[in-house]
Short mmCIF file of C-alpha atoms and ligand atoms in Angstrom, two decimals:
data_model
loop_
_atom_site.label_atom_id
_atom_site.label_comp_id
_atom_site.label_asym_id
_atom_site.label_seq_id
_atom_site.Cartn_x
_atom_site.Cartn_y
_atom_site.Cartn_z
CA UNK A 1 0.00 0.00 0.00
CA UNK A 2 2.83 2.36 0.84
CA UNK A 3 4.57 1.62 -2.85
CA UNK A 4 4.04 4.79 -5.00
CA UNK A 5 1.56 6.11 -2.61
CA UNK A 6 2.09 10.54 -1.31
CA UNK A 7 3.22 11.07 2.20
CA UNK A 8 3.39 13.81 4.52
CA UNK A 9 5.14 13.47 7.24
CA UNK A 10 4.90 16.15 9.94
CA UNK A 11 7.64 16.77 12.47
CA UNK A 12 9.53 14.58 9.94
CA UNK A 13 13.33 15.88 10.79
CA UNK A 14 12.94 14.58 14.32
CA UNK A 15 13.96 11.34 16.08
CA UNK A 16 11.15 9.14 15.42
CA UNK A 17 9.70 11.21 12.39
CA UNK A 18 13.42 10.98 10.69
CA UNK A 19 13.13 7.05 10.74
CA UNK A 20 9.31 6.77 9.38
CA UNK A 21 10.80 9.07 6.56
CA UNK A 22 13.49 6.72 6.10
CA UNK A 23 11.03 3.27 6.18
CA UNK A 24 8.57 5.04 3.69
CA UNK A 25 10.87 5.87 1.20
CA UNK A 26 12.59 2.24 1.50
CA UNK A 27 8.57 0.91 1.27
CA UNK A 28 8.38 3.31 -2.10
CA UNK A 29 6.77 6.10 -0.93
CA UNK A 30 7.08 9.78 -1.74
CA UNK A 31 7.55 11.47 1.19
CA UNK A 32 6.51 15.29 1.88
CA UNK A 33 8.40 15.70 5.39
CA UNK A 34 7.33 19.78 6.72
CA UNK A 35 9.26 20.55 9.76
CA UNK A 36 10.79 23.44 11.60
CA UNK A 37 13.79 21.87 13.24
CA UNK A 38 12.42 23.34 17.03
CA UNK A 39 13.82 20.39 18.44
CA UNK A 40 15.60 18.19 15.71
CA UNK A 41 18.42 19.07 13.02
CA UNK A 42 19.16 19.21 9.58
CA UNK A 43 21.68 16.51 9.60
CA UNK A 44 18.47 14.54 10.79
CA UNK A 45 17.67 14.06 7.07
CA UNK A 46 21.47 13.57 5.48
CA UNK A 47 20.87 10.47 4.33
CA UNK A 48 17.20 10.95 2.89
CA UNK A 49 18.64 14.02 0.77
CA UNK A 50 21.11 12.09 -0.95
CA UNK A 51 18.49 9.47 -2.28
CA UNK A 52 14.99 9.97 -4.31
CA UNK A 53 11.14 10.29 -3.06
CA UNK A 54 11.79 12.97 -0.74
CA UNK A 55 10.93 16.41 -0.12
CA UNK A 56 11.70 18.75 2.87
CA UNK A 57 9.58 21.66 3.17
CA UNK A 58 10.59 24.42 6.32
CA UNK A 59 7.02 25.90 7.96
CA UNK A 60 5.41 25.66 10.98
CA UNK A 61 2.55 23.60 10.91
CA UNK A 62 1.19 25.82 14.01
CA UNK A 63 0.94 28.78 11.16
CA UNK A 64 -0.14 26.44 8.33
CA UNK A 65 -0.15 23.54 6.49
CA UNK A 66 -0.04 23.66 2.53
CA UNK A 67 0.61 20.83 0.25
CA UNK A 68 0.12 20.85 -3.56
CA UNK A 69 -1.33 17.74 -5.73
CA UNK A 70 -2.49 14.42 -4.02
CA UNK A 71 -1.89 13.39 -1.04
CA UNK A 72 -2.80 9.70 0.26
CA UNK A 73 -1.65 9.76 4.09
CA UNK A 74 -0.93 12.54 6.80
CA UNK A 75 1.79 11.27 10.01
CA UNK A 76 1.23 13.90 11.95
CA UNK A 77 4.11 13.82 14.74
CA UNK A 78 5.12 17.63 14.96
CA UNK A 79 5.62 18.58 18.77
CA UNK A 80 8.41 18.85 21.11
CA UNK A 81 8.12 15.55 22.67
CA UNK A 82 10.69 15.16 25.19
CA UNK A 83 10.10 17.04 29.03
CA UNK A 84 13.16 19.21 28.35
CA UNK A 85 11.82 20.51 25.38
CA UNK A 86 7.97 20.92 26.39
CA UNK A 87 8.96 22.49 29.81
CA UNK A 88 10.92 24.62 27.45
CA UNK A 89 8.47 25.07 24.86
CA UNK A 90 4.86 25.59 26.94
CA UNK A 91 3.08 27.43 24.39
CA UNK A 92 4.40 26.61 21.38
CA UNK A 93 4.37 22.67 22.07
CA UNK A 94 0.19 23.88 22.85
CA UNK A 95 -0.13 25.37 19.92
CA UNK A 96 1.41 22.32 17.91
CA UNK A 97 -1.29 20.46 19.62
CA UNK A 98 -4.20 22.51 18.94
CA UNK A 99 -3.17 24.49 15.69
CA UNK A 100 -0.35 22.50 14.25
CA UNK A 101 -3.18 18.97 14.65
CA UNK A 102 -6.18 21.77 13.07
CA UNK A 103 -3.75 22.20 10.36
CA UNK A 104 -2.57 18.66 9.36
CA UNK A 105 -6.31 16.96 10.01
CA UNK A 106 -7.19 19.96 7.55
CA UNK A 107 -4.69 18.54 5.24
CA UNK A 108 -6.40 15.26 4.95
CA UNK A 109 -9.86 16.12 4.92
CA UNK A 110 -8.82 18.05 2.19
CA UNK A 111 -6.82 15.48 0.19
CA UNK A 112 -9.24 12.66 1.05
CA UNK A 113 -6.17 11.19 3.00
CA UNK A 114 -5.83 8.81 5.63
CA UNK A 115 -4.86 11.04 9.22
CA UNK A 116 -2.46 9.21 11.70
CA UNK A 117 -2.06 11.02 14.86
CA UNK A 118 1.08 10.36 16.82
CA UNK A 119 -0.21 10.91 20.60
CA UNK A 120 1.92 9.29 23.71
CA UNK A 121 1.62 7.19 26.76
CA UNK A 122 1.43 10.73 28.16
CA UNK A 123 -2.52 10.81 28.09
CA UNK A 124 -2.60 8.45 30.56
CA UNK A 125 -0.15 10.58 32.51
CA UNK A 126 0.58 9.28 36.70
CA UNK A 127 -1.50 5.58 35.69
CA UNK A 128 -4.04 4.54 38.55
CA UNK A 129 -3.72 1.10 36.84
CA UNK A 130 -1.07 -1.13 35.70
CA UNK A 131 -0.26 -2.05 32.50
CA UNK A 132 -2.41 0.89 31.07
CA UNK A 133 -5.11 -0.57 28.05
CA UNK A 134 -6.62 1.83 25.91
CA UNK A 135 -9.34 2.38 27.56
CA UNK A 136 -7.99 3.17 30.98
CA UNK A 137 -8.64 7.24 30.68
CA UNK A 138 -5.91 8.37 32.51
CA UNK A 139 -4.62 10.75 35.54
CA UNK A 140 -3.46 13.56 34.30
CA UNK A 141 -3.29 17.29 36.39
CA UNK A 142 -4.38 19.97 34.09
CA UNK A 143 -2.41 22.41 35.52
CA UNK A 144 1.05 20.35 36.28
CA UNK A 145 3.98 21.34 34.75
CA UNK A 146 4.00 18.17 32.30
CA UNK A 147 0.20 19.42 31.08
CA UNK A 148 1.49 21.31 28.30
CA UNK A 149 2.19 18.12 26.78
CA UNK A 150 -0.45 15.67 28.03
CA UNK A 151 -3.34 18.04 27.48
CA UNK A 152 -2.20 18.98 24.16
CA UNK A 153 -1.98 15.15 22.93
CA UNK A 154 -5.72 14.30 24.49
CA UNK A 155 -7.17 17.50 23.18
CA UNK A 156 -5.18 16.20 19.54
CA UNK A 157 -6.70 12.84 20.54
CA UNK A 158 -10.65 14.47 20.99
CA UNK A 159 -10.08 16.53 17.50
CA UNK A 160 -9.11 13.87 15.82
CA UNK A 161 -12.18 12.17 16.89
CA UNK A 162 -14.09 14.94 15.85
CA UNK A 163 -12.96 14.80 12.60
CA UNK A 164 -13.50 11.30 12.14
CA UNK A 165 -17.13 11.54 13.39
CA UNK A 166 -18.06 15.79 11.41
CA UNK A 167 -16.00 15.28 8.54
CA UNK A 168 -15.71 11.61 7.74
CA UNK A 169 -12.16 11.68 7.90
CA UNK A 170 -10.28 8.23 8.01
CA UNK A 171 -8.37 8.86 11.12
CA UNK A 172 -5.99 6.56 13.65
CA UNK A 173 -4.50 7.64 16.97
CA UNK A 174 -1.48 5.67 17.94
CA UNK A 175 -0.24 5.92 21.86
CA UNK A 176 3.29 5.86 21.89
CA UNK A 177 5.35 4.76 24.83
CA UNK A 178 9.00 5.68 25.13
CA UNK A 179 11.12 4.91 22.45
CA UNK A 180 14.90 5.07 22.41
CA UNK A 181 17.68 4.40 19.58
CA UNK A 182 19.96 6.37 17.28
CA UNK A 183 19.27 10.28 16.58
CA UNK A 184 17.71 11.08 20.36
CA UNK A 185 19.30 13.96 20.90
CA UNK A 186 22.06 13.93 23.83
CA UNK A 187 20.48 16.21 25.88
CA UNK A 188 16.33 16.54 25.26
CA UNK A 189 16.26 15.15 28.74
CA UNK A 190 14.85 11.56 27.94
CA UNK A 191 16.83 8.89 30.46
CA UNK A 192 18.64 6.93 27.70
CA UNK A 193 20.58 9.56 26.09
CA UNK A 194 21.11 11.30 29.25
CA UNK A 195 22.67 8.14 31.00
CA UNK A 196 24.31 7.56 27.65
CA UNK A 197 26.07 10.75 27.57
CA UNK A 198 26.45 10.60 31.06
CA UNK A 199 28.35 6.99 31.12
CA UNK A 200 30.37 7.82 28.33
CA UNK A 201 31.52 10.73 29.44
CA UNK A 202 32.40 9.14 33.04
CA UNK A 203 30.34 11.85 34.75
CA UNK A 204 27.50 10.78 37.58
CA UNK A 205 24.54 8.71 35.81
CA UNK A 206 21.60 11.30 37.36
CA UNK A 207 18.90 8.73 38.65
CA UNK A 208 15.74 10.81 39.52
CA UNK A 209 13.77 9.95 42.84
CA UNK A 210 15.21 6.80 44.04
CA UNK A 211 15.02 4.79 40.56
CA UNK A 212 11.94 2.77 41.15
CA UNK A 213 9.61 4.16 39.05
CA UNK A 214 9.77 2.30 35.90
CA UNK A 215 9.76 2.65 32.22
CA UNK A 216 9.11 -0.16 29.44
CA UNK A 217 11.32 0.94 26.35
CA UNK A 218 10.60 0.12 22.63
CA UNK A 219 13.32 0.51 19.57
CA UNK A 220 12.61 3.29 17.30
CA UNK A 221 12.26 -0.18 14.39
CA UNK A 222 9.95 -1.43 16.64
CA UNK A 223 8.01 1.94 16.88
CA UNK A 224 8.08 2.91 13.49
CA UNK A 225 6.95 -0.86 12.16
CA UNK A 226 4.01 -0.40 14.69
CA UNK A 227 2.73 3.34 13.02
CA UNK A 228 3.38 2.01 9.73
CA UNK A 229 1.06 -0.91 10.34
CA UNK A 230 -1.50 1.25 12.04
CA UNK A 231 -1.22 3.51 8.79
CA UNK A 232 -1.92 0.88 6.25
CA UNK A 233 -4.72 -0.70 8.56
CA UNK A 234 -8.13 0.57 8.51
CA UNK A 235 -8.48 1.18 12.24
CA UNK A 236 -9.41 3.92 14.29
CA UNK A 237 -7.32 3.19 17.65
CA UNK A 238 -6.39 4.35 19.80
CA UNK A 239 -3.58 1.51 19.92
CA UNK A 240 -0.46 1.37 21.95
CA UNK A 241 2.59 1.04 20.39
CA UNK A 242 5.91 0.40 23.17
CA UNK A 243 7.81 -2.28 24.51
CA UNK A 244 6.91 -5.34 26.73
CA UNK A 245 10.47 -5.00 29.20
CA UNK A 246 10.01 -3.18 31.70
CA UNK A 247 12.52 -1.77 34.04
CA UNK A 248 12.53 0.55 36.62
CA UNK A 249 15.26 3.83 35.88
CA UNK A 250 17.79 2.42 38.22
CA UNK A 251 18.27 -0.71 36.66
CA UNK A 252 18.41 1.35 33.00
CA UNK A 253 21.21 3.13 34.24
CA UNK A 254 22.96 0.11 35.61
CA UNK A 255 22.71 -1.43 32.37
CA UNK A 256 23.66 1.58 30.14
CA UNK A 257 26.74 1.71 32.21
CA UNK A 258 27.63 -1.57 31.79
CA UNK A 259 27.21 -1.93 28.45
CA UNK A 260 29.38 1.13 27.80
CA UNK A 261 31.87 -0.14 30.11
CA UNK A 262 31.72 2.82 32.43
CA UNK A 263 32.75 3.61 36.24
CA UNK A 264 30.25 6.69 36.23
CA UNK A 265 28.84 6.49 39.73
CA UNK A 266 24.66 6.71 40.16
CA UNK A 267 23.71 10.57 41.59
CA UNK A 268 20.31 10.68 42.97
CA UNK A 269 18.79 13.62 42.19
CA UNK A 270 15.19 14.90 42.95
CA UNK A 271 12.23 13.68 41.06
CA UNK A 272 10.01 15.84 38.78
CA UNK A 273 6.92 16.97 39.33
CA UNK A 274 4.20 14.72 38.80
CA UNK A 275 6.58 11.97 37.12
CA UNK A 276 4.46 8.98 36.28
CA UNK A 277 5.53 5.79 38.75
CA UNK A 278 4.82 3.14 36.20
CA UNK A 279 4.94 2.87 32.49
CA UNK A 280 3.87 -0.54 30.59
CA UNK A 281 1.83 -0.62 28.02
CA UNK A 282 -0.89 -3.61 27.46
CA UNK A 283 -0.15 -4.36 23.77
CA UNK A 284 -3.09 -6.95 23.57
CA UNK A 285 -4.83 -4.66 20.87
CA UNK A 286 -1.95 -3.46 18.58
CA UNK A 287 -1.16 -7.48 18.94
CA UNK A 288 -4.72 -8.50 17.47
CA UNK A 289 -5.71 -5.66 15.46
CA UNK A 290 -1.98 -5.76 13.78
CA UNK A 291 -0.52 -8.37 13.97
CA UNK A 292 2.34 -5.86 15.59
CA UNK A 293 4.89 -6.74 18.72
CA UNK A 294 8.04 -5.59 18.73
CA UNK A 295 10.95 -7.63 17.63
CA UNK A 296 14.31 -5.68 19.06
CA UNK A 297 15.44 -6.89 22.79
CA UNK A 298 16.27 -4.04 25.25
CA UNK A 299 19.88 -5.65 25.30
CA UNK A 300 20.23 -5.35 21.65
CA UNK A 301 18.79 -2.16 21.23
CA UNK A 302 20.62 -0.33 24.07
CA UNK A 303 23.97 -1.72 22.70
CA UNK A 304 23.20 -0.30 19.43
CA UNK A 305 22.10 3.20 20.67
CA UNK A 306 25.23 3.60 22.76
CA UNK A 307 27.29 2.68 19.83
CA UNK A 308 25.78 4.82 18.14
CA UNK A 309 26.36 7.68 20.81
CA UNK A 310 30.23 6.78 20.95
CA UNK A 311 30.26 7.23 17.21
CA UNK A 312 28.77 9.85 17.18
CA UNK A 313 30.27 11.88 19.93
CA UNK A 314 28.81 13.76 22.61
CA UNK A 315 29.79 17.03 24.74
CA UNK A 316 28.95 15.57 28.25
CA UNK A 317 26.93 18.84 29.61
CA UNK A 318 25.46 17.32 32.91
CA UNK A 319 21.65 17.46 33.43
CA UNK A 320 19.66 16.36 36.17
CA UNK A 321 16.35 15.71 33.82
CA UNK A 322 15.27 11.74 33.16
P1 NAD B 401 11.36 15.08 18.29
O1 NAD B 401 11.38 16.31 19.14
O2 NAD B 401 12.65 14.45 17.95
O3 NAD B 401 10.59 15.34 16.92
C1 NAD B 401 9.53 16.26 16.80
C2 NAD B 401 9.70 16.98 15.48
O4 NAD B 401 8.62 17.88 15.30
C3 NAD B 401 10.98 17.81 15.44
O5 NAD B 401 11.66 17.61 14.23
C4 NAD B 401 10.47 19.24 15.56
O6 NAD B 401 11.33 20.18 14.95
C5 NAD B 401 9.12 19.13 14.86
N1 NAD B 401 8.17 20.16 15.26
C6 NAD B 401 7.75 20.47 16.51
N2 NAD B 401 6.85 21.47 16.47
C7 NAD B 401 6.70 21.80 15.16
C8 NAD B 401 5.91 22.75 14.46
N3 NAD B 401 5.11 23.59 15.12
N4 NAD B 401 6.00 22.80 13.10
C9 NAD B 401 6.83 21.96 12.43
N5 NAD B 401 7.59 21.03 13.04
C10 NAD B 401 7.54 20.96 14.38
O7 NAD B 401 10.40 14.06 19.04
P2 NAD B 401 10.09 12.52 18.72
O8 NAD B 401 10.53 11.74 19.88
O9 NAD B 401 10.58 12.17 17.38
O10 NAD B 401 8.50 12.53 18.72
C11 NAD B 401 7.76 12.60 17.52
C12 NAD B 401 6.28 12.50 17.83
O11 NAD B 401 6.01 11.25 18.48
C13 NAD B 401 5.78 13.59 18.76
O12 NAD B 401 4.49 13.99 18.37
C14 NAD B 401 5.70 12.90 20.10
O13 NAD B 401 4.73 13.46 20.92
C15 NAD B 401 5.36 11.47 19.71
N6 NAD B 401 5.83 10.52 20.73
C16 NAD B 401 7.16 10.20 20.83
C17 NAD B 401 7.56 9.32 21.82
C18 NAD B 401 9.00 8.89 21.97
O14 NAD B 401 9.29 8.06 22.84
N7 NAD B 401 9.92 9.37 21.17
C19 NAD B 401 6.63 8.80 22.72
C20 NAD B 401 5.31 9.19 22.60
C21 NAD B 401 4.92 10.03 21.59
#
């Protein structure tokens, strides 16, 4: 289905949005990718410029969303995404949310497309219940600092609803839960880079709280093989998309410093506001509606990602975010 079919990809230069660029051209896709590099770089998209099927167009999709000729699917994944960058970003990461999601559901309705909304784990923010299902409705604080984020992916969530039911719009809401692997950014704050950068740099590994709280970590393959299915699927969602290990922070930064042969020792530092306590997704419904599980184990896919760190180099800044 993806073979000769249009594409635009929205926040298409970041981490994840730089690999489903990458598997849709490989699937034979031409890919529209409109981005304006507020928390991702050029060099994001080196390897997609050298080839064929690809377009990169600059804008904000807060301002506006313009595409010429046909268009067959709309990924919409422009926001800041990581707590650095949305803590950073209040208004703007609101306004990709409300605007930027107007704009690209616009898109489609006008095209006739199919609309796949990128939302997160985050709409089920602090869990009351363990491994969260899609229809757990979540504990989120409107007014906590991580709001700007959560709110902005449930009221994406609700519009996209909308549109399905007003417009007719073939819409599907994926939940994503953290992801990890090559092109996170060394310091947007997320654990693994941080206790990447951190271990290979031989500075403290900053462990928030005391470590329990947990997180269940999915490869970026896995992640982007999971919205790619959901794309060429005809189903609404939501559906979670994430990984099935789950570990609490402590033990992630034990392993990253193993595997990058490190003596960093583990700071403690204190624990963000309204940080969820558990993260694991129930991936009954991504398993039956698609077939989808992921494939990568956390062993193999950390190993990878801090190779591709030490490649890659990093400046060893020291920041107390996870
Ligand atoms: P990222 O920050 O690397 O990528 C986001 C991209 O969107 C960046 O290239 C950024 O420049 C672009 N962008 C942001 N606002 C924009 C705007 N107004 N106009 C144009 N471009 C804009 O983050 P990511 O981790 O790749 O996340 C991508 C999407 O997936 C986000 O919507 C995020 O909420 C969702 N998601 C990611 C994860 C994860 O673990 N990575 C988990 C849940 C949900």
């Amino acid at each position: 289905m993806l073979n000769g079919s249009r594409v635009v990809v929205t926040g298409g230069a970041g981490f994840l949005g730089s690999h489903v660029c990458e598997a849709l051209v490989e699937a034979g896709a031409d890919v529209v990718c409109l981005d304006n590099y507020v928390t991702s770089t050029p060099a994001n998209l080196d390897r997609l410029r050298e080839g064929t099927g690809f377009t990169f167009v600059r804008c904000d999709v807060s301002d506006a969303v313009a595409v010429d000729g046909a268009v067959d699917l709309v990924l919409h994944l422009a926001s800041p995404a990581s707590p650095a960058d949305y803590l950073r970003l209040p208004l703007e990461t609101m306004r990709a949310g409300s605007a930027g999601t107007t704009h690209a559901l616009e898109l489609a309705r006008a095209k006739g497309a199919r609309f796949l909304l990128a939302s997160t784990s985050e709409v089920y923010g602090d869990p009351l219940c363990h491994p969260q299902p899609e229809e757990y409705w979540g504990n989120v604080n409107p007014i906590g600092p991580r709001a700007v984020y959560d709110e902005s992916k449930r009221f994406s969530e609700t519009l996209t609803s909308a549109y399905r039911s007003e417009h007719g719009v073939d819409t599907a809401i994926v939940r994503i839960f953290n992801s990890y692997g090559e092109r996170m950014r060394a310091h947007d704050g997320r654990a693994v880079p941080t206790f990447i950068r951190q271990a290979l740099a031989g500075e403290p590994i900053t462990v928030a709280g005391d470590g329990s709280q947990t997180r269940t970590l999915c490869h970026v393959t896995d992640t982007v093989r999971g919205l790619l299915a959901m794309a060429q699927s005809e189903h609404a969602g939501p559906v979670n998309i994430g990984g099935t290990h789950e570990v609490t922070v402590l033990e992630l930064a034990e392993r990253i410093r193993a595997i990058s042969g490190s003596r960093s020792p583990i700071r403690f530092v204190e624990l963000p506001e309204n940080d969820p306590r558990l993260r694991r997704p129930d991936l009954s419904r991504a398993v039956r509606l698609l077939g989808w599980q992921p494939r990568v184990r956390l062993a193999d896919g950390l190993a990878q990602t801090v190779r591709w760190f030490a490649d890659h180099g990093i400046d060893g800044v020291p920041t107390g975010q996870t």
